[in-house]
Coordinates of C-alpha atoms and ligand atoms in Angstrom, one line a residue:
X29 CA -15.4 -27.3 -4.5
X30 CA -12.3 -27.7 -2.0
X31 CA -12.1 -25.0 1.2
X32 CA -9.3 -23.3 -0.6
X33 CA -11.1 -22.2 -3.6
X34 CA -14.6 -21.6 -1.9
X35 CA -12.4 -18.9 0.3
X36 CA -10.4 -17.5 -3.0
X37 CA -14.0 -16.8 -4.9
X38 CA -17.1 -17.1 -3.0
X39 CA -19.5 -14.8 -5.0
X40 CA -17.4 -16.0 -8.4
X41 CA -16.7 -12.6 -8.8
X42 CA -13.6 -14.7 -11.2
X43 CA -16.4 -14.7 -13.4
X44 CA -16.2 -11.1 -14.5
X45 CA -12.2 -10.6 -14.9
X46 CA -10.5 -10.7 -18.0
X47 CA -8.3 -13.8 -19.3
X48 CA -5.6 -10.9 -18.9
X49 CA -6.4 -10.1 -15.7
X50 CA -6.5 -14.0 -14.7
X51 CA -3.2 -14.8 -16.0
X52 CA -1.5 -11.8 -14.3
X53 CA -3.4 -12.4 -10.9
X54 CA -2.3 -16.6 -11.3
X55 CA 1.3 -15.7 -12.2
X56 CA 1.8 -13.3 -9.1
X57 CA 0.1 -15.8 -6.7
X58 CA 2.5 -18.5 -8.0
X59 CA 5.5 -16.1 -7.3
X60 CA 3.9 -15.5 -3.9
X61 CA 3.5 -19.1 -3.0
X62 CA 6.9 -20.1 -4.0
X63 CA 9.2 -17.2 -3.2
X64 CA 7.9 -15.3 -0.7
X65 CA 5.5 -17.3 1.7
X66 CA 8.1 -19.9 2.9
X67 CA 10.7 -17.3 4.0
X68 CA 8.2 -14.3 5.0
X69 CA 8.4 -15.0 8.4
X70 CA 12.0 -15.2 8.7
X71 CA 12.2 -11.9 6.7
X72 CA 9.9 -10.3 8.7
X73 CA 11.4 -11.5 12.0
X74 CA 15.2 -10.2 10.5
X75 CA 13.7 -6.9 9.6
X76 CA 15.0 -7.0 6.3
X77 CA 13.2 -6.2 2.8
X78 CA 15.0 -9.1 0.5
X79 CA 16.3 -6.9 -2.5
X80 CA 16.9 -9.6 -4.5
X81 CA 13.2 -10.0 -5.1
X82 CA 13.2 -6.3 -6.9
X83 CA 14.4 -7.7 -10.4
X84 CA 12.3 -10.7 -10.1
X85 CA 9.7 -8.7 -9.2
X86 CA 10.4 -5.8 -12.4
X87 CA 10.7 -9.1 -14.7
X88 CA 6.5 -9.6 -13.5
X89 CA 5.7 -6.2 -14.7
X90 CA 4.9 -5.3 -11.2
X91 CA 6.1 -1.9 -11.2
X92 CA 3.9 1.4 -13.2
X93 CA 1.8 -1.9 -14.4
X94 CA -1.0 0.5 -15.4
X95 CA 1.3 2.8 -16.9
X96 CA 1.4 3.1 -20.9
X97 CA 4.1 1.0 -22.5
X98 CA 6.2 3.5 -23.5
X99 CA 6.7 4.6 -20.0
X100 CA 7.8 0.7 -19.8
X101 CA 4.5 -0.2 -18.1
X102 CA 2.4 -2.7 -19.5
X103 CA -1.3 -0.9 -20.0
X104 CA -2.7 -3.0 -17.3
X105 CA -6.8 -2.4 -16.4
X106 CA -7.2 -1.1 -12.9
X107 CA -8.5 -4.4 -11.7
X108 CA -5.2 -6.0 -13.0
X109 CA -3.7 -3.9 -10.8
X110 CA -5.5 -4.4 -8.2
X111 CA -5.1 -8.0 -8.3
X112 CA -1.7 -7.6 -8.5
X113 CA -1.6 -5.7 -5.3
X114 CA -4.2 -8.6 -3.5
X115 CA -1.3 -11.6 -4.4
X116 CA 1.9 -10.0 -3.1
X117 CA 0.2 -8.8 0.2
X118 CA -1.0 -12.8 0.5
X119 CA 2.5 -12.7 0.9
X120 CA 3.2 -10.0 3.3
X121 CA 2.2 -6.3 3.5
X122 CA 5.5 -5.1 3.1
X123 CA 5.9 -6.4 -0.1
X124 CA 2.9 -4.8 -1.4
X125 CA 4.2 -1.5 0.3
X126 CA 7.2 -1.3 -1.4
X127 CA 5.4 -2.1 -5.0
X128 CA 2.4 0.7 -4.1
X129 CA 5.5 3.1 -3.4
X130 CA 7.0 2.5 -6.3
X131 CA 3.7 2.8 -8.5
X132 CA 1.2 4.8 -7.0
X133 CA 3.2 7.3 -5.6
X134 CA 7.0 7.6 -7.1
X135 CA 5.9 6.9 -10.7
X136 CA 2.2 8.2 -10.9
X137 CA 3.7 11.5 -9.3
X138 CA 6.3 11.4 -12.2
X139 CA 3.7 10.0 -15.0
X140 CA 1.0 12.7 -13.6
X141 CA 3.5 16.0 -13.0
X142 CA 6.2 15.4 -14.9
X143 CA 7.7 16.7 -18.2
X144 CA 7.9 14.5 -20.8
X145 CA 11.7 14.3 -20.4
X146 CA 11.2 13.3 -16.8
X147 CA 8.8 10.8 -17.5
X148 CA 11.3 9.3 -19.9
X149 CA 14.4 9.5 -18.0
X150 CA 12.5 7.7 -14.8
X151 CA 9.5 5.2 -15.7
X152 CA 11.2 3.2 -17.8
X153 CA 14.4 3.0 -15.3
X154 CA 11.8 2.5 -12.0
X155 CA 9.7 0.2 -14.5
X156 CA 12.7 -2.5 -14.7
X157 CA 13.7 -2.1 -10.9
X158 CA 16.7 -0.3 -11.8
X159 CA 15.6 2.4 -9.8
X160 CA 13.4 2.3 -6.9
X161 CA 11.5 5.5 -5.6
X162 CA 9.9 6.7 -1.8
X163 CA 7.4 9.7 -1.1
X164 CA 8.3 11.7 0.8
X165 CA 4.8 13.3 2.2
X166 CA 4.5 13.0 6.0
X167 CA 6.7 14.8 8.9
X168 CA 7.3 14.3 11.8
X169 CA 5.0 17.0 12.7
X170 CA 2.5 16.6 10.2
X171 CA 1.1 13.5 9.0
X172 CA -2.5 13.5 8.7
X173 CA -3.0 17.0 8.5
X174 CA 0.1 17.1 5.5
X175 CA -0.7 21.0 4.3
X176 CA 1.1 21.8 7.8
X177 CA 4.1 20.3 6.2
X178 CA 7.1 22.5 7.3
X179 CA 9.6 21.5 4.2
X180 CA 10.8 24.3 2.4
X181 CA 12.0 24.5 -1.4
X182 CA 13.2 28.3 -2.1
X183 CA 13.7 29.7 -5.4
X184 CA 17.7 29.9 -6.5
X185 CA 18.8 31.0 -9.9
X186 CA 19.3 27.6 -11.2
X187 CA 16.8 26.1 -9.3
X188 CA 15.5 25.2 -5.7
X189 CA 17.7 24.5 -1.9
X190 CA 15.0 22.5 -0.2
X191 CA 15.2 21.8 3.5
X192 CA 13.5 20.0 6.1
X193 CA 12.8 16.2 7.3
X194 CA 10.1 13.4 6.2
X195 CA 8.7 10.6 8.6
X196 CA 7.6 7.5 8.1
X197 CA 8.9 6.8 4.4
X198 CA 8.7 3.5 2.9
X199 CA 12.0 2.6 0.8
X200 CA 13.7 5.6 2.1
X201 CA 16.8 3.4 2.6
X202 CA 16.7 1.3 -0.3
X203 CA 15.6 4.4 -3.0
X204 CA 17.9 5.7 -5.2
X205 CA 14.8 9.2 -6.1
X206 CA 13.2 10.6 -3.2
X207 CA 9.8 12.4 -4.8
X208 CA 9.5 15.6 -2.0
X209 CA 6.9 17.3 -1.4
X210 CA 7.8 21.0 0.1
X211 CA 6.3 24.8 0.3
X212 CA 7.5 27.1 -2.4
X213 CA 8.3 31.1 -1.5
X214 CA 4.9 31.5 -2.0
X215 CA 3.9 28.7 0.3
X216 CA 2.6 26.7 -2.8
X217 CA 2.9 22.6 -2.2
X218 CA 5.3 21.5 -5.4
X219 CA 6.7 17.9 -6.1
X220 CA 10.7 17.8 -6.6
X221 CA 12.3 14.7 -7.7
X222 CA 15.4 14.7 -5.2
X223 CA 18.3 11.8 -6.5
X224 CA 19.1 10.6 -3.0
X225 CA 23.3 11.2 -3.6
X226 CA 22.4 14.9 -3.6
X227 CA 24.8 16.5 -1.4
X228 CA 23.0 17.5 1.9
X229 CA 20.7 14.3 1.3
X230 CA 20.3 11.7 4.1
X231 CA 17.6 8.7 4.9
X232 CA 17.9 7.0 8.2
X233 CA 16.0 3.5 8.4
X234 CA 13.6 3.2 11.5
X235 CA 14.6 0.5 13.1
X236 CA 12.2 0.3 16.4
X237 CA 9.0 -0.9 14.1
X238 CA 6.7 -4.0 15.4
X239 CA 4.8 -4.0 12.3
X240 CA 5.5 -3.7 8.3
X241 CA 8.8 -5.6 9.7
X242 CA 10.0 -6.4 5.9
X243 CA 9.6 -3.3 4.6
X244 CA 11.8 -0.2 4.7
X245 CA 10.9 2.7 6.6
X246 CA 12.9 6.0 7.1
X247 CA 13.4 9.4 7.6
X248 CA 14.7 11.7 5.3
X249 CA 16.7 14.9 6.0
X250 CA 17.3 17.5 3.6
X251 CA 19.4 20.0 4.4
X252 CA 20.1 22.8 2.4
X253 CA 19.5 20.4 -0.8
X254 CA 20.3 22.1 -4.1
X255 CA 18.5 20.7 -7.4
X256 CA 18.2 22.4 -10.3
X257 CA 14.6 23.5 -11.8
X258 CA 14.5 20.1 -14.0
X259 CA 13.6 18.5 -10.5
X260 CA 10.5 20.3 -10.0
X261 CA 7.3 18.2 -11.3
X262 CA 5.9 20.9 -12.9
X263 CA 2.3 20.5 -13.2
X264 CA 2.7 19.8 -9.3
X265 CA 0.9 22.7 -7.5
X266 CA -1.0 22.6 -4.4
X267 CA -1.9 19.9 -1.9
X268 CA -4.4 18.5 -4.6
X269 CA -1.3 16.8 -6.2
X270 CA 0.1 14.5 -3.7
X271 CA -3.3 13.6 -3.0
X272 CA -4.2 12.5 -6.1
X273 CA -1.1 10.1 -5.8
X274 CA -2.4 9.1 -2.6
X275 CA -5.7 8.1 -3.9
X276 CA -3.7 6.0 -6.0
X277 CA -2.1 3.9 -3.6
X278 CA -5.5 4.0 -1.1
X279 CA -6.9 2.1 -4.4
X280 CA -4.2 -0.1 -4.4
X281 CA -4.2 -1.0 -0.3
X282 CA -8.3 -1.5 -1.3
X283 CA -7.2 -4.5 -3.1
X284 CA -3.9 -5.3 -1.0
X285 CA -5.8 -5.7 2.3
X286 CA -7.8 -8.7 0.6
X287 CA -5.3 -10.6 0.1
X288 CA -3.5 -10.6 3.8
X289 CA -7.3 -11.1 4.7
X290 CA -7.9 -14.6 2.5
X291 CA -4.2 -16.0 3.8
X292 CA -5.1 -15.8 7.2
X293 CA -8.5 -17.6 6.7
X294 CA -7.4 -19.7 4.2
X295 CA -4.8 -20.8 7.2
X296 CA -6.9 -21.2 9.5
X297 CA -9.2 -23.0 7.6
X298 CA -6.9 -26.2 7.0
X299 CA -5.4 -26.1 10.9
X300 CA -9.1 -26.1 12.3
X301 CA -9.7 -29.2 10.3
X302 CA -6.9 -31.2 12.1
X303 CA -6.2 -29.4 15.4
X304 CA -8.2 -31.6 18.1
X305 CA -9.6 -30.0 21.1
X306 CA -12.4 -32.1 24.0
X307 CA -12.0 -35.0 21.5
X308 CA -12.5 -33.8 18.3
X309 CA -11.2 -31.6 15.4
X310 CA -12.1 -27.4 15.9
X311 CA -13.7 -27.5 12.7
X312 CA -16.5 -29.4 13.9
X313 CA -17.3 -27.1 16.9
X314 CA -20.1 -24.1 16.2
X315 CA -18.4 -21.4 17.8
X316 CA -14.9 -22.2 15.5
X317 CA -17.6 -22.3 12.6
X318 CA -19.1 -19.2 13.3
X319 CA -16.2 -17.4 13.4
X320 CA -14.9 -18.6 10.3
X321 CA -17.9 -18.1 8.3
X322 CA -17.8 -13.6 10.1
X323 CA -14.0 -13.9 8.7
X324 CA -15.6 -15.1 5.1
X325 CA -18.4 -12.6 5.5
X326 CA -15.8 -9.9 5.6
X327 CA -14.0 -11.1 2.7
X328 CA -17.0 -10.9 0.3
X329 CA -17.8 -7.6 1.3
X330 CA -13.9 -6.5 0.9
X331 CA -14.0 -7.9 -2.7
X332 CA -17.4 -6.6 -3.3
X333 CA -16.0 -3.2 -2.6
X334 CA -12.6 -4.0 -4.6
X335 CA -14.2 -5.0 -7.8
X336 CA -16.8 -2.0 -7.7
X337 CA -14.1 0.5 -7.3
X338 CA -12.2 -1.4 -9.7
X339 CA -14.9 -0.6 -12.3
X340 CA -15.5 3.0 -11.2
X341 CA -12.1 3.5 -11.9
X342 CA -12.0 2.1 -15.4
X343 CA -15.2 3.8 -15.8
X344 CA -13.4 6.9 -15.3
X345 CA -15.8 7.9 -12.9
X346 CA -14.1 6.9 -9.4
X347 CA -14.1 9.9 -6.8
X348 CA -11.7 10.2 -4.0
X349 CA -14.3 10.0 -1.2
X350 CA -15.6 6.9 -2.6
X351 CA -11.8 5.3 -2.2
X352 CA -11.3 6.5 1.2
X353 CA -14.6 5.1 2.4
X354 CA -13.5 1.5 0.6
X355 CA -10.0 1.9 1.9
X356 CA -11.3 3.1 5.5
X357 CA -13.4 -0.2 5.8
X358 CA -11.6 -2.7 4.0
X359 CA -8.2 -2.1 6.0
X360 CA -10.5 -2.5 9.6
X361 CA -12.2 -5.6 8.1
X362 CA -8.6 -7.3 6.9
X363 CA -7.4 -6.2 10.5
X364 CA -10.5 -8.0 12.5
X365 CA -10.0 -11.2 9.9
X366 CA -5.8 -11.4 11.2
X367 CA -7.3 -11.0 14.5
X368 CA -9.6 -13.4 14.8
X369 CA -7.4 -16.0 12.6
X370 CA -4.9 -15.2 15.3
X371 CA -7.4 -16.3 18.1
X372 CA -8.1 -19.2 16.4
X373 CA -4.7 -20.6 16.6
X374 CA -4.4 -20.3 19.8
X375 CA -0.7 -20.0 21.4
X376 CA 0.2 -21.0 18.0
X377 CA -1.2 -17.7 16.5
X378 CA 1.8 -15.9 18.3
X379 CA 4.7 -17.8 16.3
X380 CA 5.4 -16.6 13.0
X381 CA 5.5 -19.9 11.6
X382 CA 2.1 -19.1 10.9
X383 CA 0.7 -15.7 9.1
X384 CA -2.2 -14.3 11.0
X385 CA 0.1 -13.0 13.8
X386 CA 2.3 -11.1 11.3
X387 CA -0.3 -10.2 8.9
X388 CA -2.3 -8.6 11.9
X389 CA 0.7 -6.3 13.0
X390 CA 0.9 -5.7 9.5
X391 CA -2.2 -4.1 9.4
X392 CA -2.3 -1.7 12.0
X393 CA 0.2 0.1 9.9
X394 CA -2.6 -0.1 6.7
X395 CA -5.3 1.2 9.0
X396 CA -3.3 4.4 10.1
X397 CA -1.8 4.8 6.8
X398 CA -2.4 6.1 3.4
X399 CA -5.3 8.4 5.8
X400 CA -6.3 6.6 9.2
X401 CA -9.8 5.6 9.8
X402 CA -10.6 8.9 11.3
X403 CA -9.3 11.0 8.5
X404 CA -11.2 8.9 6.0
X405 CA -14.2 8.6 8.3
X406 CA -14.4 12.7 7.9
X407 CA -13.5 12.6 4.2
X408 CA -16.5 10.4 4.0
X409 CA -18.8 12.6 6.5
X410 CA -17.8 15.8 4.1
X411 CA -18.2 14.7 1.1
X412 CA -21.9 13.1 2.8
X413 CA -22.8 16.7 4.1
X414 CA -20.9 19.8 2.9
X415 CA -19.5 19.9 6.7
X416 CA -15.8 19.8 7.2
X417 CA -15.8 18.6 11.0
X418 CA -11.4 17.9 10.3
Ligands
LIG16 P1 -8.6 19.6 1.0 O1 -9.1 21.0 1.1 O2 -9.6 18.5 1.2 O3 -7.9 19.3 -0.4 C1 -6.9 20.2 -0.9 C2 -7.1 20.0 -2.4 O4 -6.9 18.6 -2.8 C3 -8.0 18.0 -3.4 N1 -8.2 16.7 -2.9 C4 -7.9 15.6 -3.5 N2 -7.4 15.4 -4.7 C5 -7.2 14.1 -5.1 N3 -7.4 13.0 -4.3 C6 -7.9 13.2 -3.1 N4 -8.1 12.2 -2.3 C7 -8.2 14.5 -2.6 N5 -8.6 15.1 -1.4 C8 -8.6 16.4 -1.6 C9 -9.1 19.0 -3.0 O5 -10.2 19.0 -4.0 C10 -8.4 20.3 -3.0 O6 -8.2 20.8 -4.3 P2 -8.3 22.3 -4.6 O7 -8.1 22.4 -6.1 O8 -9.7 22.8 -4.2 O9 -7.3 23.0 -3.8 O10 -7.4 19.5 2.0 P3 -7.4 19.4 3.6 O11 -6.2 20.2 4.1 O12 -8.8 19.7 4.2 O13 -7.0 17.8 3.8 C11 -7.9 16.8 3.5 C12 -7.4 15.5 4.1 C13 -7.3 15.5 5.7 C14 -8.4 14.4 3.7 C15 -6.0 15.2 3.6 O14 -5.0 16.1 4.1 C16 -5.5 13.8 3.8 O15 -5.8 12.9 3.1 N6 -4.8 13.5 5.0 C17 -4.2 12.2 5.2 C18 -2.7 12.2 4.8 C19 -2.3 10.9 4.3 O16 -3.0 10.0 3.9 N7 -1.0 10.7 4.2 C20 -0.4 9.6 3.5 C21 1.1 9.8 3.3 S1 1.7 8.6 2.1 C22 1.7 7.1 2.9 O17 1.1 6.9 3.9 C23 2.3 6.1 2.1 S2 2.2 4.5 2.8 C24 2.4 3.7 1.4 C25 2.8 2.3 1.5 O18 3.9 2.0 2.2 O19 2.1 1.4 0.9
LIG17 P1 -1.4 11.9 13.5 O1 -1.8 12.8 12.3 O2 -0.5 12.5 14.5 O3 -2.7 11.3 14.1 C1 -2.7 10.6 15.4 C2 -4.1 10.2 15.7 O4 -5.0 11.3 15.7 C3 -4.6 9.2 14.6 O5 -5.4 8.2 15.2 C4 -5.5 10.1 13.8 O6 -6.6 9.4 13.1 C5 -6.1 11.0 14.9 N1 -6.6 12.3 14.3 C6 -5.8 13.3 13.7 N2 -6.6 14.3 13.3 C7 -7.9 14.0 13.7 C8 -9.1 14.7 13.7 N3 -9.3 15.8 13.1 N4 -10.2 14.0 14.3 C9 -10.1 12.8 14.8 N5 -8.9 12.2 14.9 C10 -7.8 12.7 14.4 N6 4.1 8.8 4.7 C11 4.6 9.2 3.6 O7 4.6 10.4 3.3 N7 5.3 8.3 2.8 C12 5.4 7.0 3.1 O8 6.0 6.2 2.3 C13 4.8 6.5 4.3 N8 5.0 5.2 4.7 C14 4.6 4.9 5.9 C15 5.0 3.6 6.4 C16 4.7 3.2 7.7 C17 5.1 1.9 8.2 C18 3.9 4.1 8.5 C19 3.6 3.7 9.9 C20 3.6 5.3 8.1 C21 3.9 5.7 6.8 N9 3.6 7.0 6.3 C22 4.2 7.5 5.1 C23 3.0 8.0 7.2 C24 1.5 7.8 7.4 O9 0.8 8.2 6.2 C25 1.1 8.6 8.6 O10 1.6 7.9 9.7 C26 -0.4 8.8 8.7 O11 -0.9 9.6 7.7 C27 -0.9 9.3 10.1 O12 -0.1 10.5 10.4 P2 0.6 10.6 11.9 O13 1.3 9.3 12.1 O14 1.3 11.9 11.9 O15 -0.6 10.6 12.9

């Protein structure tokens, strides 16, 4: 077997997926490889999510994949989804940013707490790229503690005037529904769908970020932002519900991280083999060996943990602790992977010509994100021994 595919499938875990599951996985990674890899650095360098790969991207069924079909998704299995997430962060984390967004938190918040006429008027639209959705979760004073959240949404007659301001959000600038989460009078977490023309409405891209470079990131302002009551999710209530979108996306960065994680090695791997240092090619040098074979290690036991949760989920028997543990660990070991592939290059490993470098500073946003490692670290500890140490 060639280097390439001994990285792609070292355990054979191919083996156990579906010819479904296959032909999406192969059909994204052929998108990836033509469309995205050649110009990702470029992109990433400009600072500038490329929009027109949001109908290409709709045509691949990317978006509510898992959802049921008449929501316009396409019924995919977990670990479909999950693959799905693994080939367009090969490409670039960004890019599997803006499709977790857009799945796992703007349309499962809709699917999960919506009315039916909301889940109709939206998932379809989001489903074909037509419309593209942000969370709007974190502040600027509370991000991983979120129930301090200062956002308010008071009762009107006809509805809700919600003010206050979001951090961090990705797609705020290229969304056309904000999903907000925001007390009620009672001091109740609900979801509100927010279109982002609403008068009072404003996102304001971030531009100062050295990481997640080709995705969108913004803050929103609402002030004073009158919806009526059809914008309320209304099975939203309590901090339970944007978590449960967040576990989610955590599943979806589980598989995501993989994939950044076999593009840097799978780099590496060929440049080793022809970069000559002392007289003869890196590859043939134990400590350049070594260090190849801990970035493989990793891999496995990324993919390991991927596919297990993949079938926990499908099993219907996934728990949240259980994803932050796999999501904890598998964004540190795909950050320690860019690292080290980084190293390896040498000054080369600075240039975005070549991935590690921007697939590393990628990462540290997926390690703080979605829950950093300390906040999954005491999710974990809790859920181990009835302690909350937060
Ligand atoms: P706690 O008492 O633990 O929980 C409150 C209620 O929520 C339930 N719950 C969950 N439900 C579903 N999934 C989970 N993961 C859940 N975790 C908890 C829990 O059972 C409880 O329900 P109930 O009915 O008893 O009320 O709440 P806490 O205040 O102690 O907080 C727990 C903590 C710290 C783990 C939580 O606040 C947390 O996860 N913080 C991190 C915040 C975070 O991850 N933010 C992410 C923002 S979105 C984002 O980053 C998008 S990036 C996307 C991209 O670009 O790809
Ligand atoms: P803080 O909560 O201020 O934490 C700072 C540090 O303190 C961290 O290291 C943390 O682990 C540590 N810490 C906090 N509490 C404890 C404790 N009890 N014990 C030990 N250590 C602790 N949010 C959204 O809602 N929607 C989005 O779409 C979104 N996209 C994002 C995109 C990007 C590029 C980034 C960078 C962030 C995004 N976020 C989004 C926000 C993200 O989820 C938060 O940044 C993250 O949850 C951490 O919150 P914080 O930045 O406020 O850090």
């Amino acid at each position: 077997m060639d280097t390439a595919s001994l990285i792609d499938d070292y355990f054979m875990l191919d083996m156990g997926l579906t010819p479904e599951e296959r032909a999406v996985r192969d059909t994204i990674r052929h998108f990836v490889e033509v469309e995205v890899r050649p110009n990702a650095g470029r992109w990433w360098l400009e600072g500038v999510f490329p929009t027109e790969l949001i109908p290409r991207l709709a045509d691949l069924g990317v978006f509510g994949a898992m959802l049921p079909e008449e929501y316009g998704g396409a019924g995919l299995s977990a670990v479909g989804y999950g693959l799905i997430m693994q080939e367009l962060e090969r490409g670039d984390s960004g890019l599997r940013s803006l499709a977790s967004v857009q799945s796992s938190l703007a349309m499962f918040a809709v699917y999960r707490f919506g009315s039916e006429s909301q889940k109709l008027h939206y998932l379809p639209a989001m489903a074909r790229g037509e419309m593209i959705g942000c969370f709007g979760l974190t502040e600027p004073d509370a991000g991983s503690d979120p129930g301090a959240m200062r956002t308010r949404a008071l009762k009107t007659e006809s509805g809700y005037v919600i003010s206050g301001a979001k951090r961090w959000i990705t797609n705020g600038n290229l969304a056309q529904m904000a999903v907000v989460w925001a007390k009620d009078d009672e001091g109740v977490i609900r979801g509100f769908i927010v279109p982002v023309e609403s008068p009072g409405f404003r996102a304001k891209k971030i531009e100062t970020k050295a990481s997640m470079r080709m995705s969108v990131t913004s803050e929103l302002y609402l002030d004073d932002v009158e919806v009526p009551q059809t914008a309320l999710l209304p099975a939203s209530r309590g901090l339970g519900s944007p978590l449960a979108c967040l576990t989610q996306a955590r599943y979806g960065i589980v598989w995501g991280v993989v994939g950044a994680a076999l593009d840097c090695l799978a780099e590496v791997a060929e440049y080793v083999k022809t970069r000559v240092a002392f007289g003869r090619p890196l590859a043939r040098t134990q400590l350049i060996q070594e260090r190849l074979v801990d970035m493989l290690s990793r891999i496995v036991a990324m993919q390991l943990r991927a596919f297990q949760l993949g079938r926990l989920y499908q099993a219907g028997t996934l728990r949240p602790p259980q994803v932050s543990l796999a999501k904890r660990d598998n964004a540190r070991a795909a950050l320690e992977v860019a690292r080290l592939a980084r190293e390896i290059l040498g000054g080369n490993g600075i240039s975005v010509d070549y991935g590690p470098i921007r697939h590393m500073l990628n990462l540290e946003t997926v390690d703080t994100y979605e829950g950093t490692y300390e906040v999954h670290t005491l999710a974990v500890g809790r859920d181990l021994l009835q302690e909350n140490a937060f």
